[in-house]
Amino acid sequence: MTSATHVVTENFPPVAGRRSTFDVEKVRRDFPILHQKVNGKPLVYLDNAATSQKPESVLRTLDKYYREYNSNIHRGVHYLSERATQAYEQARQAAQHFINAGDPSEVIFVRGTTEAINLVAQTWGRRHVGAGDEIIISTMEHHSGIVPWQILCQEKGAKLRVIPINDQGELLLEEYEKLLGPRTKFVSVVHVSNVLGTINPVREIIELAHRRGVPVLLDGAQAAPHVKVDVRALDCDFYAFSSHKLYGPTGVGVLYGKAKLLEAMPPYQGGGDMISSVTFEKTVYNKVPHKFEAGTPNIAGVIGLGAAIQYLNQFDWEQVEAHEREVLAYASERISSVPGVRLIGTAREKTAVVSFVIEGIHPHDVGTILDQEGIAIRTGHHCAQPLMQRFGIPATARASLGFYSTRADVDALVAGLHKVLEVFQ
Ligand code: PMP
């Protein structure tokens, strides 16, 4: 989580300087919620793909904003408003550097990944996609990466084409190449699958699309917290992620877009702040990014996201990735050794997620029994029903890691799974 810029101002509480080594116990101390008992047992939080926990510095930033400078942004001339505006725009710069975007105006604050994808479908999509055109997605998309495109296709008479996967949960690149054709208008794929943990070969996906002049959106909801994202190195046209999975507050996220594309796109929503002048006859829109941020945004959330990024900037990304890889390998091995367990998603390139089923036991029962042990995992279709259909299962149990996850968490989970087996014996 390295970045050239550390946003340190009076708005963001100072964090300790750069950490030379990754000490997971020290990291855990930054997250107050982790230190509690649930059902009389120490909390084991393994539902980070759904949402991650927030460090003290983010909590303090939110508190400070509401206590000291809560105010609306951009239009105020008074002290509080100027300070809130400054913090909001500093968070934009923090997000810009976090994903290595070329300019802060390429960072649009939205509600989250879902809104980011809808924004692109409803603006770029509506303008450029017509009858008979095709949009390529993949089998492992979250519903947020399916439904917005389906809505667009229905409206325009366009078609969704879907990249198949193999049994390990890896995209079949040669099939993708075959799908790319003269009618392809857009490609939208997950960077990292929320069910399988697969890290997709997004560089190749983008390159193949660009050879045909087709823009690509990456759904980075599960990637941003776990792999270094560099939108310029990837050369993606759009990138979406959510703050709440990145140790920041809920209700806010980022849509990155290349400036040239954003400038040419029509606005998403109309209202305050997205205009430069309005008469009853004609409205002139504001420049990007403000053109896409109609109405009072989630000011506290954005500032909280800035604090989360500032917090993450203390860490060496390679050390974080190494830690998560180590815990993932341990988790995969230990969980798969539990009798009756089958892992769903065994891609060579994987991060942070272990999905599994246990023969003869419904995942919901697994989750409920684990909860009695203070262990939080997620069970269900994980908003990826077509992927469940691909594997011929209705649901999985999913343990997902954060960078504060430990081998001890995995040991507790495995002990819990043995309890599940006992109950069903
Ligand atoms: N895409 C993926 C891969 C996700 O995991 C999620 C969240 N589960 C989303 C999109 C949607 O994110 P949000 O609910 O924050 O908009």
PDB file of C-alpha atoms in Angstrom, residues 19-299:
ATOM      1  CA  ARG A  19       5.980   0.759   9.232  1.00  0.00           C
ATOM      2  CA  SER A  20       9.129  -1.065   8.284  1.00  0.00           C
ATOM      3  CA  THR A  21       7.816  -4.541   9.045  1.00  0.00           C
ATOM      4  CA  PHE A  22       4.345  -5.998   8.915  1.00  0.00           C
ATOM      5  CA  ASP A  23       3.285  -6.903  12.445  1.00  0.00           C
ATOM      6  CA  VAL A  24      -0.216  -8.346  12.272  1.00  0.00           C
ATOM      7  CA  GLU A  25      -0.790  -8.158  16.045  1.00  0.00           C
ATOM      8  CA  LYS A  26       0.002  -4.465  15.928  1.00  0.00           C
ATOM      9  CA  VAL A  27      -2.350  -4.033  12.993  1.00  0.00           C
ATOM     10  CA  ARG A  28      -5.118  -5.772  14.925  1.00  0.00           C
ATOM     11  CA  ARG A  29      -4.748  -3.297  17.754  1.00  0.00           C
ATOM     12  CA  ASP A  30      -5.746  -0.554  15.309  1.00  0.00           C
ATOM     13  CA  PHE A  31      -9.176  -2.177  14.856  1.00  0.00           C
ATOM     14  CA  PRO A  32     -11.220  -1.826  18.058  1.00  0.00           C
ATOM     15  CA  ILE A  33     -14.157  -3.944  16.835  1.00  0.00           C
ATOM     16  CA  LEU A  34     -11.991  -7.049  16.591  1.00  0.00           C
ATOM     17  CA  HIS A  35     -11.491  -7.158  20.338  1.00  0.00           C
ATOM     18  CA  GLN A  36     -14.867  -8.316  21.562  1.00  0.00           C
ATOM     19  CA  LYS A  37     -16.702 -11.483  22.394  1.00  0.00           C
ATOM     20  CA  VAL A  38     -19.603 -12.776  20.336  1.00  0.00           C
ATOM     21  CA  ASN A  39     -21.746 -15.502  21.886  1.00  0.00           C
ATOM     22  CA  GLY A  40     -19.208 -15.657  24.689  1.00  0.00           C
ATOM     23  CA  LYS A  41     -16.314 -16.406  22.327  1.00  0.00           C
ATOM     24  CA  PRO A  42     -13.623 -14.089  20.970  1.00  0.00           C
ATOM     25  CA  LEU A  43     -14.829 -12.678  17.649  1.00  0.00           C
ATOM     26  CA  VAL A  44     -13.256 -14.282  14.588  1.00  0.00           C
ATOM     27  CA  TYR A  45     -14.124 -12.018  11.689  1.00  0.00           C
ATOM     28  CA  LEU A  46     -13.812 -13.758   8.340  1.00  0.00           C
ATOM     29  CA  ASP A  47     -16.402 -11.831   6.320  1.00  0.00           C
ATOM     30  CA  ASN A  48     -14.124  -9.185   4.886  1.00  0.00           C
ATOM     31  CA  ALA A  49     -15.293  -9.641   1.304  1.00  0.00           C
ATOM     32  CA  ALA A  50     -18.728  -8.457   2.440  1.00  0.00           C
ATOM     33  CA  THR A  51     -17.277  -5.543   4.372  1.00  0.00           C
ATOM     34  CA  SER A  52     -14.054  -4.948   6.263  1.00  0.00           C
ATOM     35  CA  GLN A  53     -13.567  -3.385   9.691  1.00  0.00           C
ATOM     36  CA  LYS A  54     -12.408   0.192  10.290  1.00  0.00           C
ATOM     37  CA  PRO A  55      -9.225   1.314  12.005  1.00  0.00           C
ATOM     38  CA  GLU A  56      -9.269   3.767  14.892  1.00  0.00           C
ATOM     39  CA  SER A  57      -7.926   6.558  12.661  1.00  0.00           C
ATOM     40  CA  VAL A  58     -10.956   6.293  10.352  1.00  0.00           C
ATOM     41  CA  LEU A  59     -13.308   6.321  13.337  1.00  0.00           C
ATOM     42  CA  ARG A  60     -11.556   9.386  14.731  1.00  0.00           C
ATOM     43  CA  THR A  61     -11.680  11.142  11.373  1.00  0.00           C
ATOM     44  CA  LEU A  62     -15.445  10.647  11.108  1.00  0.00           C
ATOM     45  CA  ASP A  63     -15.941  11.829  14.684  1.00  0.00           C
ATOM     46  CA  LYS A  64     -13.730  14.848  14.116  1.00  0.00           C
ATOM     47  CA  TYR A  65     -15.559  15.818  10.948  1.00  0.00           C
ATOM     48  CA  TYR A  66     -18.965  15.833  12.637  1.00  0.00           C
ATOM     49  CA  ARG A  67     -17.684  17.463  15.831  1.00  0.00           C
ATOM     50  CA  GLU A  68     -15.449  20.120  14.358  1.00  0.00           C
ATOM     51  CA  TYR A  69     -16.183  21.005  10.744  1.00  0.00           C
ATOM     52  CA  ASN A  70     -19.407  19.417   9.505  1.00  0.00           C
ATOM     53  CA  SER A  71     -20.477  21.648   6.658  1.00  0.00           C
ATOM     54  CA  ASN A  72     -21.589  21.489   3.048  1.00  0.00           C
ATOM     55  CA  ILE A  73     -18.823  21.650   0.470  1.00  0.00           C
ATOM     56  CA  HIS A  74     -17.844  23.632  -2.612  1.00  0.00           C
ATOM     57  CA  ARG A  75     -20.260  26.534  -2.299  1.00  0.00           C
ATOM     58  CA  GLY A  76     -19.522  27.878   1.147  1.00  0.00           C
ATOM     59  CA  VAL A  77     -17.405  30.907   1.887  1.00  0.00           C
ATOM     60  CA  HIS A  78     -17.144  30.276   5.605  1.00  0.00           C
ATOM     61  CA  TYR A  79     -14.399  28.529   7.546  1.00  0.00           C
ATOM     62  CA  LEU A  80     -16.188  25.230   8.169  1.00  0.00           C
ATOM     63  CA  SER A  81     -17.226  24.845   4.556  1.00  0.00           C
ATOM     64  CA  GLU A  82     -13.761  25.629   3.281  1.00  0.00           C
ATOM     65  CA  ARG A  83     -12.254  23.135   5.648  1.00  0.00           C
ATOM     66  CA  ALA A  84     -14.751  20.415   4.674  1.00  0.00           C
ATOM     67  CA  THR A  85     -14.133  21.159   0.996  1.00  0.00           C
ATOM     68  CA  GLN A  86     -10.398  20.939   1.521  1.00  0.00           C
ATOM     69  CA  ALA A  87     -10.676  17.578   3.286  1.00  0.00           C
ATOM     70  CA  TYR A  88     -13.062  16.255   0.624  1.00  0.00           C
ATOM     71  CA  GLU A  89     -10.713  17.233  -2.198  1.00  0.00           C
ATOM     72  CA  GLN A  90      -7.697  15.900  -0.301  1.00  0.00           C
ATOM     73  CA  ALA A  91      -9.484  12.562  -0.097  1.00  0.00           C
ATOM     74  CA  ARG A  92      -9.867  12.717  -3.881  1.00  0.00           C
ATOM     75  CA  GLN A  93      -6.116  13.191  -4.216  1.00  0.00           C
ATOM     76  CA  ALA A  94      -5.493  10.329  -1.797  1.00  0.00           C
ATOM     77  CA  ALA A  95      -7.729   8.083  -3.920  1.00  0.00           C
ATOM     78  CA  GLN A  96      -5.996   9.305  -7.079  1.00  0.00           C
ATOM     79  CA  HIS A  97      -2.563   8.344  -5.750  1.00  0.00           C
ATOM     80  CA  PHE A  98      -3.860   5.083  -4.302  1.00  0.00           C
ATOM     81  CA  ILE A  99      -4.788   3.822  -7.781  1.00  0.00           C
ATOM     82  CA  ASN A 100      -2.123   5.889  -9.560  1.00  0.00           C
ATOM     83  CA  ALA A 101      -4.587   7.883 -11.656  1.00  0.00           C
ATOM     84  CA  GLY A 102      -3.063  10.729 -13.649  1.00  0.00           C
ATOM     85  CA  ASP A 103      -5.297  13.471 -12.333  1.00  0.00           C
ATOM     86  CA  PRO A 104      -7.704  13.985  -9.404  1.00  0.00           C
ATOM     87  CA  SER A 105     -10.493  14.877 -11.836  1.00  0.00           C
ATOM     88  CA  GLU A 106     -10.451  11.242 -12.970  1.00  0.00           C
ATOM     89  CA  VAL A 107     -11.724  10.203  -9.535  1.00  0.00           C
ATOM     90  CA  ILE A 108     -15.489  10.407  -9.133  1.00  0.00           C
ATOM     91  CA  PHE A 109     -17.014   9.764  -5.748  1.00  0.00           C
ATOM     92  CA  VAL A 110     -20.068   7.541  -5.902  1.00  0.00           C
ATOM     93  CA  ARG A 111     -21.986   5.366  -3.436  1.00  0.00           C
ATOM     94  CA  GLY A 112     -19.869   2.323  -4.198  1.00  0.00           C
ATOM     95  CA  THR A 113     -18.946  -0.162  -6.888  1.00  0.00           C
ATOM     96  CA  THR A 114     -22.588  -0.774  -7.750  1.00  0.00           C
ATOM     97  CA  GLU A 115     -23.274   2.862  -8.471  1.00  0.00           C
ATOM     98  CA  ALA A 116     -20.014   3.207 -10.383  1.00  0.00           C
ATOM     99  CA  ILE A 117     -20.964   0.443 -12.819  1.00  0.00           C
ATOM    100  CA  ASN A 118     -24.512   1.780 -13.191  1.00  0.00           C
ATOM    101  CA  LEU A 119     -23.073   5.212 -13.911  1.00  0.00           C
ATOM    102  CA  VAL A 120     -20.945   3.911 -16.765  1.00  0.00           C
ATOM    103  CA  ALA A 121     -23.774   1.764 -18.176  1.00  0.00           C
ATOM    104  CA  GLN A 122     -26.233   4.660 -18.065  1.00  0.00           C
ATOM    105  CA  THR A 123     -23.916   7.322 -19.467  1.00  0.00           C
ATOM    106  CA  TRP A 124     -21.218   5.828 -21.679  1.00  0.00           C
ATOM    107  CA  GLY A 125     -23.432   2.825 -22.407  1.00  0.00           C
ATOM    108  CA  ARG A 126     -26.563   4.693 -23.358  1.00  0.00           C
ATOM    109  CA  ARG A 127     -24.620   6.940 -25.675  1.00  0.00           C
ATOM    110  CA  HIS A 128     -22.547   4.287 -27.433  1.00  0.00           C
ATOM    111  CA  VAL A 129     -24.483   1.015 -27.353  1.00  0.00           C
ATOM    112  CA  GLY A 130     -27.192   0.342 -29.925  1.00  0.00           C
ATOM    113  CA  ALA A 131     -29.340  -2.461 -31.327  1.00  0.00           C
ATOM    114  CA  GLY A 132     -27.339  -5.579 -32.142  1.00  0.00           C
ATOM    115  CA  ASP A 133     -24.251  -4.413 -30.249  1.00  0.00           C
ATOM    116  CA  GLU A 134     -22.578  -6.661 -27.712  1.00  0.00           C
ATOM    117  CA  ILE A 135     -21.212  -6.213 -24.210  1.00  0.00           C
ATOM    118  CA  ILE A 136     -18.821  -8.793 -22.811  1.00  0.00           C
ATOM    119  CA  ILE A 137     -18.882  -9.756 -19.148  1.00  0.00           C
ATOM    120  CA  SER A 138     -17.718 -12.932 -17.385  1.00  0.00           C
ATOM    121  CA  THR A 139     -19.311 -15.909 -15.659  1.00  0.00           C
ATOM    122  CA  MET A 140     -17.880 -14.797 -12.324  1.00  0.00           C
ATOM    123  CA  GLU A 141     -19.443 -11.322 -12.194  1.00  0.00           C
ATOM    124  CA  HIS A 142     -21.166 -10.054  -9.089  1.00  0.00           C
ATOM    125  CA  HIS A 143     -24.784  -9.100  -9.859  1.00  0.00           C
ATOM    126  CA  SER A 144     -23.519  -5.493  -9.880  1.00  0.00           C
ATOM    127  CA  GLY A 145     -21.500  -6.395 -12.955  1.00  0.00           C
ATOM    128  CA  ILE A 146     -24.414  -8.138 -14.681  1.00  0.00           C
ATOM    129  CA  VAL A 147     -27.686  -6.335 -14.055  1.00  0.00           C
ATOM    130  CA  PRO A 148     -26.652  -2.771 -15.051  1.00  0.00           C
ATOM    131  CA  TRP A 149     -25.540  -4.155 -18.443  1.00  0.00           C
ATOM    132  CA  GLN A 150     -28.671  -6.254 -18.771  1.00  0.00           C
ATOM    133  CA  ILE A 151     -30.822  -3.176 -18.193  1.00  0.00           C
ATOM    134  CA  LEU A 152     -28.879  -1.342 -20.879  1.00  0.00           C
ATOM    135  CA  CYS A 153     -29.114  -4.273 -23.308  1.00  0.00           C
ATOM    136  CA  GLN A 154     -32.871  -4.528 -22.787  1.00  0.00           C
ATOM    137  CA  GLU A 155     -33.297  -0.838 -23.456  1.00  0.00           C
ATOM    138  CA  LYS A 156     -31.103  -0.812 -26.541  1.00  0.00           C
ATOM    139  CA  GLY A 157     -31.696  -4.249 -28.042  1.00  0.00           C
ATOM    140  CA  ALA A 158     -28.055  -5.155 -27.404  1.00  0.00           C
ATOM    141  CA  LYS A 159     -26.675  -8.522 -26.277  1.00  0.00           C
ATOM    142  CA  LEU A 160     -24.641  -9.748 -23.312  1.00  0.00           C
ATOM    143  CA  ARG A 161     -21.853 -12.180 -24.139  1.00  0.00           C
ATOM    144  CA  VAL A 162     -20.311 -14.122 -21.278  1.00  0.00           C
ATOM    145  CA  ILE A 163     -16.720 -15.344 -20.940  1.00  0.00           C
ATOM    146  CA  PRO A 164     -16.777 -18.952 -19.662  1.00  0.00           C
ATOM    147  CA  ILE A 165     -14.541 -20.301 -16.880  1.00  0.00           C
ATOM    148  CA  ASN A 166     -12.888 -23.624 -16.126  1.00  0.00           C
ATOM    149  CA  ASP A 167     -13.568 -25.805 -13.080  1.00  0.00           C
ATOM    150  CA  GLN A 168     -10.811 -24.081 -11.097  1.00  0.00           C
ATOM    151  CA  GLY A 169     -12.587 -20.778 -11.588  1.00  0.00           C
ATOM    152  CA  GLU A 170     -10.274 -19.234 -14.170  1.00  0.00           C
ATOM    153  CA  LEU A 171     -11.443 -17.248 -17.173  1.00  0.00           C
ATOM    154  CA  LEU A 172     -10.892 -18.938 -20.526  1.00  0.00           C
ATOM    155  CA  LEU A 173      -8.944 -16.287 -22.368  1.00  0.00           C
ATOM    156  CA  GLU A 174      -9.112 -18.017 -25.731  1.00  0.00           C
ATOM    157  CA  GLU A 175     -12.918 -18.070 -25.455  1.00  0.00           C
ATOM    158  CA  TYR A 176     -12.853 -14.386 -24.567  1.00  0.00           C
ATOM    159  CA  GLU A 177     -10.805 -13.685 -27.666  1.00  0.00           C
ATOM    160  CA  LYS A 178     -13.408 -15.480 -29.768  1.00  0.00           C
ATOM    161  CA  LEU A 179     -16.194 -13.375 -28.234  1.00  0.00           C
ATOM    162  CA  LEU A 180     -14.483 -10.119 -29.189  1.00  0.00           C
ATOM    163  CA  GLY A 181     -15.920  -9.126 -32.542  1.00  0.00           C
ATOM    164  CA  PRO A 182     -17.116  -6.258 -34.688  1.00  0.00           C
ATOM    165  CA  ARG A 183     -20.271  -5.832 -32.559  1.00  0.00           C
ATOM    166  CA  THR A 184     -18.374  -5.699 -29.242  1.00  0.00           C
ATOM    167  CA  LYS A 185     -18.853  -2.270 -27.720  1.00  0.00           C
ATOM    168  CA  PHE A 186     -17.665  -2.741 -24.152  1.00  0.00           C
ATOM    169  CA  VAL A 187     -16.005  -5.186 -21.760  1.00  0.00           C
ATOM    170  CA  SER A 188     -16.803  -5.238 -18.032  1.00  0.00           C
ATOM    171  CA  VAL A 189     -15.097  -7.803 -15.793  1.00  0.00           C
ATOM    172  CA  VAL A 190     -14.200  -8.342 -12.158  1.00  0.00           C
ATOM    173  CA  HIS A 191     -10.572  -7.844 -11.254  1.00  0.00           C
ATOM    174  CA  VAL A 192     -10.960 -10.294  -8.343  1.00  0.00           C
ATOM    175  CA  SER A 193     -13.953 -12.609  -7.872  1.00  0.00           C
ATOM    176  CA  ASN A 194     -15.822 -12.197  -4.590  1.00  0.00           C
ATOM    177  CA  VAL A 195     -16.705 -15.916  -4.568  1.00  0.00           C
ATOM    178  CA  LEU A 196     -13.647 -17.625  -6.010  1.00  0.00           C
ATOM    179  CA  GLY A 197     -10.908 -15.178  -5.074  1.00  0.00           C
ATOM    180  CA  THR A 198      -9.570 -15.536  -8.632  1.00  0.00           C
ATOM    181  CA  ILE A 199      -7.341 -12.677  -9.727  1.00  0.00           C
ATOM    182  CA  ASN A 200      -8.199 -12.285 -13.383  1.00  0.00           C
ATOM    183  CA  PRO A 201      -5.577 -11.651 -16.086  1.00  0.00           C
ATOM    184  CA  VAL A 202      -6.883  -8.128 -16.531  1.00  0.00           C
ATOM    185  CA  ARG A 203      -3.874  -6.775 -18.400  1.00  0.00           C
ATOM    186  CA  GLU A 204      -4.392  -9.325 -21.184  1.00  0.00           C
ATOM    187  CA  ILE A 205      -8.150  -8.750 -21.143  1.00  0.00           C
ATOM    188  CA  ILE A 206      -7.631  -5.022 -21.591  1.00  0.00           C
ATOM    189  CA  GLU A 207      -4.973  -5.388 -24.235  1.00  0.00           C
ATOM    190  CA  LEU A 208      -7.104  -7.713 -26.345  1.00  0.00           C
ATOM    191  CA  ALA A 209     -10.066  -5.330 -26.113  1.00  0.00           C
ATOM    192  CA  HIS A 210      -7.979  -2.268 -26.884  1.00  0.00           C
ATOM    193  CA  ARG A 211      -6.614  -3.873 -30.049  1.00  0.00           C
ATOM    194  CA  ARG A 212     -10.174  -3.596 -31.289  1.00  0.00           C
ATOM    195  CA  GLY A 213     -10.762  -0.161 -29.812  1.00  0.00           C
ATOM    196  CA  VAL A 214     -13.110  -1.508 -27.119  1.00  0.00           C
ATOM    197  CA  PRO A 215     -13.021   0.142 -23.662  1.00  0.00           C
ATOM    198  CA  VAL A 216     -12.843  -1.933 -20.487  1.00  0.00           C
ATOM    199  CA  LEU A 217     -14.263  -1.446 -16.996  1.00  0.00           C
ATOM    200  CA  LEU A 218     -12.770  -3.369 -14.099  1.00  0.00           C
ATOM    201  CA  ASP A 219     -14.873  -4.106 -11.027  1.00  0.00           C
ATOM    202  CA  GLY A 220     -12.208  -3.708  -8.359  1.00  0.00           C
ATOM    203  CA  ALA A 221     -14.446  -4.149  -5.302  1.00  0.00           C
ATOM    204  CA  GLN A 222     -12.465  -7.191  -4.157  1.00  0.00           C
ATOM    205  CA  ALA A 223      -9.155  -6.213  -5.691  1.00  0.00           C
ATOM    206  CA  ALA A 224      -8.516  -2.794  -4.185  1.00  0.00           C
ATOM    207  CA  PRO A 225      -8.134  -4.165  -0.623  1.00  0.00           C
ATOM    208  CA  HIS A 226      -5.748  -6.948  -1.668  1.00  0.00           C
ATOM    209  CA  VAL A 227      -3.704  -6.218  -4.781  1.00  0.00           C
ATOM    210  CA  LYS A 228      -1.840  -3.107  -5.800  1.00  0.00           C
ATOM    211  CA  VAL A 229      -4.017  -1.269  -8.284  1.00  0.00           C
ATOM    212  CA  ASP A 230      -2.322   0.902 -10.896  1.00  0.00           C
ATOM    213  CA  VAL A 231      -4.888   2.121 -13.384  1.00  0.00           C
ATOM    214  CA  ARG A 232      -2.257   3.621 -15.659  1.00  0.00           C
ATOM    215  CA  ALA A 233      -0.175   0.448 -15.802  1.00  0.00           C
ATOM    216  CA  LEU A 234      -3.350  -1.578 -16.413  1.00  0.00           C
ATOM    217  CA  ASP A 235      -4.529   0.992 -18.944  1.00  0.00           C
ATOM    218  CA  CYS A 236      -8.151   0.266 -17.944  1.00  0.00           C
ATOM    219  CA  ASP A 237     -10.717   2.799 -19.080  1.00  0.00           C
ATOM    220  CA  PHE A 238     -12.814   2.615 -15.918  1.00  0.00           C
ATOM    221  CA  TYR A 239     -12.120   1.170 -12.472  1.00  0.00           C
ATOM    222  CA  ALA A 240     -14.661   0.826  -9.658  1.00  0.00           C
ATOM    223  CA  PHE A 241     -14.188   0.123  -5.957  1.00  0.00           C
ATOM    224  CA  SER A 242     -15.984   0.538  -2.635  1.00  0.00           C
ATOM    225  CA  SER A 243     -14.636   2.240   0.458  1.00  0.00           C
ATOM    226  CA  HIS A 244     -16.292  -0.134   2.907  1.00  0.00           C
ATOM    227  CA  LYS A 245     -14.274  -3.110   1.688  1.00  0.00           C
ATOM    228  CA  LEU A 246     -11.098  -1.007   1.918  1.00  0.00           C
ATOM    229  CA  TYR A 247     -11.318  -0.355   5.681  1.00  0.00           C
ATOM    230  CA  GLY A 248     -13.240   2.875   5.048  1.00  0.00           C
ATOM    231  CA  PRO A 249     -16.851   3.887   5.758  1.00  0.00           C
ATOM    232  CA  THR A 250     -19.926   2.567   3.965  1.00  0.00           C
ATOM    233  CA  GLY A 251     -21.886   4.540   1.394  1.00  0.00           C
ATOM    234  CA  VAL A 252     -18.968   5.764  -0.662  1.00  0.00           C
ATOM    235  CA  GLY A 253     -16.785   4.460  -3.442  1.00  0.00           C
ATOM    236  CA  VAL A 254     -14.781   5.514  -6.436  1.00  0.00           C
ATOM    237  CA  LEU A 255     -15.287   5.424 -10.148  1.00  0.00           C
ATOM    238  CA  TYR A 256     -12.041   6.074 -11.962  1.00  0.00           C
ATOM    239  CA  GLY A 257     -12.395   6.991 -15.618  1.00  0.00           C
ATOM    240  CA  LYS A 258      -9.934   8.192 -18.212  1.00  0.00           C
ATOM    241  CA  ALA A 259     -10.343  11.951 -18.517  1.00  0.00           C
ATOM    242  CA  LYS A 260     -11.082  11.856 -22.245  1.00  0.00           C
ATOM    243  CA  LEU A 261     -13.915   9.389 -21.772  1.00  0.00           C
ATOM    244  CA  LEU A 262     -15.396  11.167 -18.742  1.00  0.00           C
ATOM    245  CA  GLU A 263     -15.364  14.522 -20.493  1.00  0.00           C
ATOM    246  CA  ALA A 264     -17.279  13.134 -23.469  1.00  0.00           C
ATOM    247  CA  MET A 265     -19.880  11.332 -21.329  1.00  0.00           C
ATOM    248  CA  PRO A 266     -23.269  12.873 -20.524  1.00  0.00           C
ATOM    249  CA  PRO A 267     -24.070  13.421 -16.830  1.00  0.00           C
ATOM    250  CA  TYR A 268     -25.566  10.600 -14.764  1.00  0.00           C
ATOM    251  CA  GLN A 269     -27.862  12.589 -12.502  1.00  0.00           C
ATOM    252  CA  GLY A 270     -28.963  16.207 -12.634  1.00  0.00           C
ATOM    253  CA  GLY A 271     -28.965  18.561  -9.663  1.00  0.00           C
ATOM    254  CA  GLY A 272     -26.823  20.847  -7.585  1.00  0.00           C
ATOM    255  CA  ASP A 273     -23.042  20.997  -7.980  1.00  0.00           C
ATOM    256  CA  MET A 274     -23.001  19.236 -11.367  1.00  0.00           C
ATOM    257  CA  ILE A 275     -23.807  22.460 -13.228  1.00  0.00           C
ATOM    258  CA  SER A 276     -21.920  25.598 -14.048  1.00  0.00           C
ATOM    259  CA  SER A 277     -25.061  27.548 -15.046  1.00  0.00           C
ATOM    260  CA  VAL A 278     -28.775  26.883 -15.295  1.00  0.00           C
ATOM    261  CA  THR A 279     -31.569  28.712 -17.067  1.00  0.00           C
ATOM    262  CA  PHE A 280     -34.962  27.272 -17.908  1.00  0.00           C
ATOM    263  CA  GLU A 281     -33.804  27.058 -21.497  1.00  0.00           C
ATOM    264  CA  LYS A 282     -30.381  25.521 -21.022  1.00  0.00           C
ATOM    265  CA  THR A 283     -27.979  24.066 -18.494  1.00  0.00           C
ATOM    266  CA  VAL A 284     -24.223  24.128 -18.875  1.00  0.00           C
ATOM    267  CA  TYR A 285     -22.638  21.264 -16.979  1.00  0.00           C
ATOM    268  CA  ASN A 286     -19.768  21.571 -14.553  1.00  0.00           C
ATOM    269  CA  LYS A 287     -16.413  20.087 -15.495  1.00  0.00           C
ATOM    270  CA  VAL A 288     -15.389  16.597 -14.395  1.00  0.00           C
ATOM    271  CA  PRO A 289     -15.429  15.200 -11.781  1.00  0.00           C
ATOM    272  CA  HIS A 290     -18.188  17.503 -10.496  1.00  0.00           C
ATOM    273  CA  LYS A 291     -20.374  16.819 -13.528  1.00  0.00           C
ATOM    274  CA  PHE A 292     -20.910  13.339 -12.068  1.00  0.00           C
ATOM    275  CA  GLU A 293     -21.391  14.333  -8.432  1.00  0.00           C
ATOM    276  CA  ALA A 294     -24.887  15.806  -8.334  1.00  0.00           C
ATOM    277  CA  GLY A 295     -26.263  16.870  -4.964  1.00  0.00           C
ATOM    278  CA  THR A 296     -24.652  16.884  -1.543  1.00  0.00           C
ATOM    279  CA  PRO A 297     -22.304  13.926  -1.563  1.00  0.00           C
ATOM    280  CA  ASN A 298     -21.376  11.632   1.306  1.00  0.00           C
ATOM    281  CA  ILE A 299     -18.914  14.190   2.676  1.00  0.00           C
TER     282      ILE A 299
END
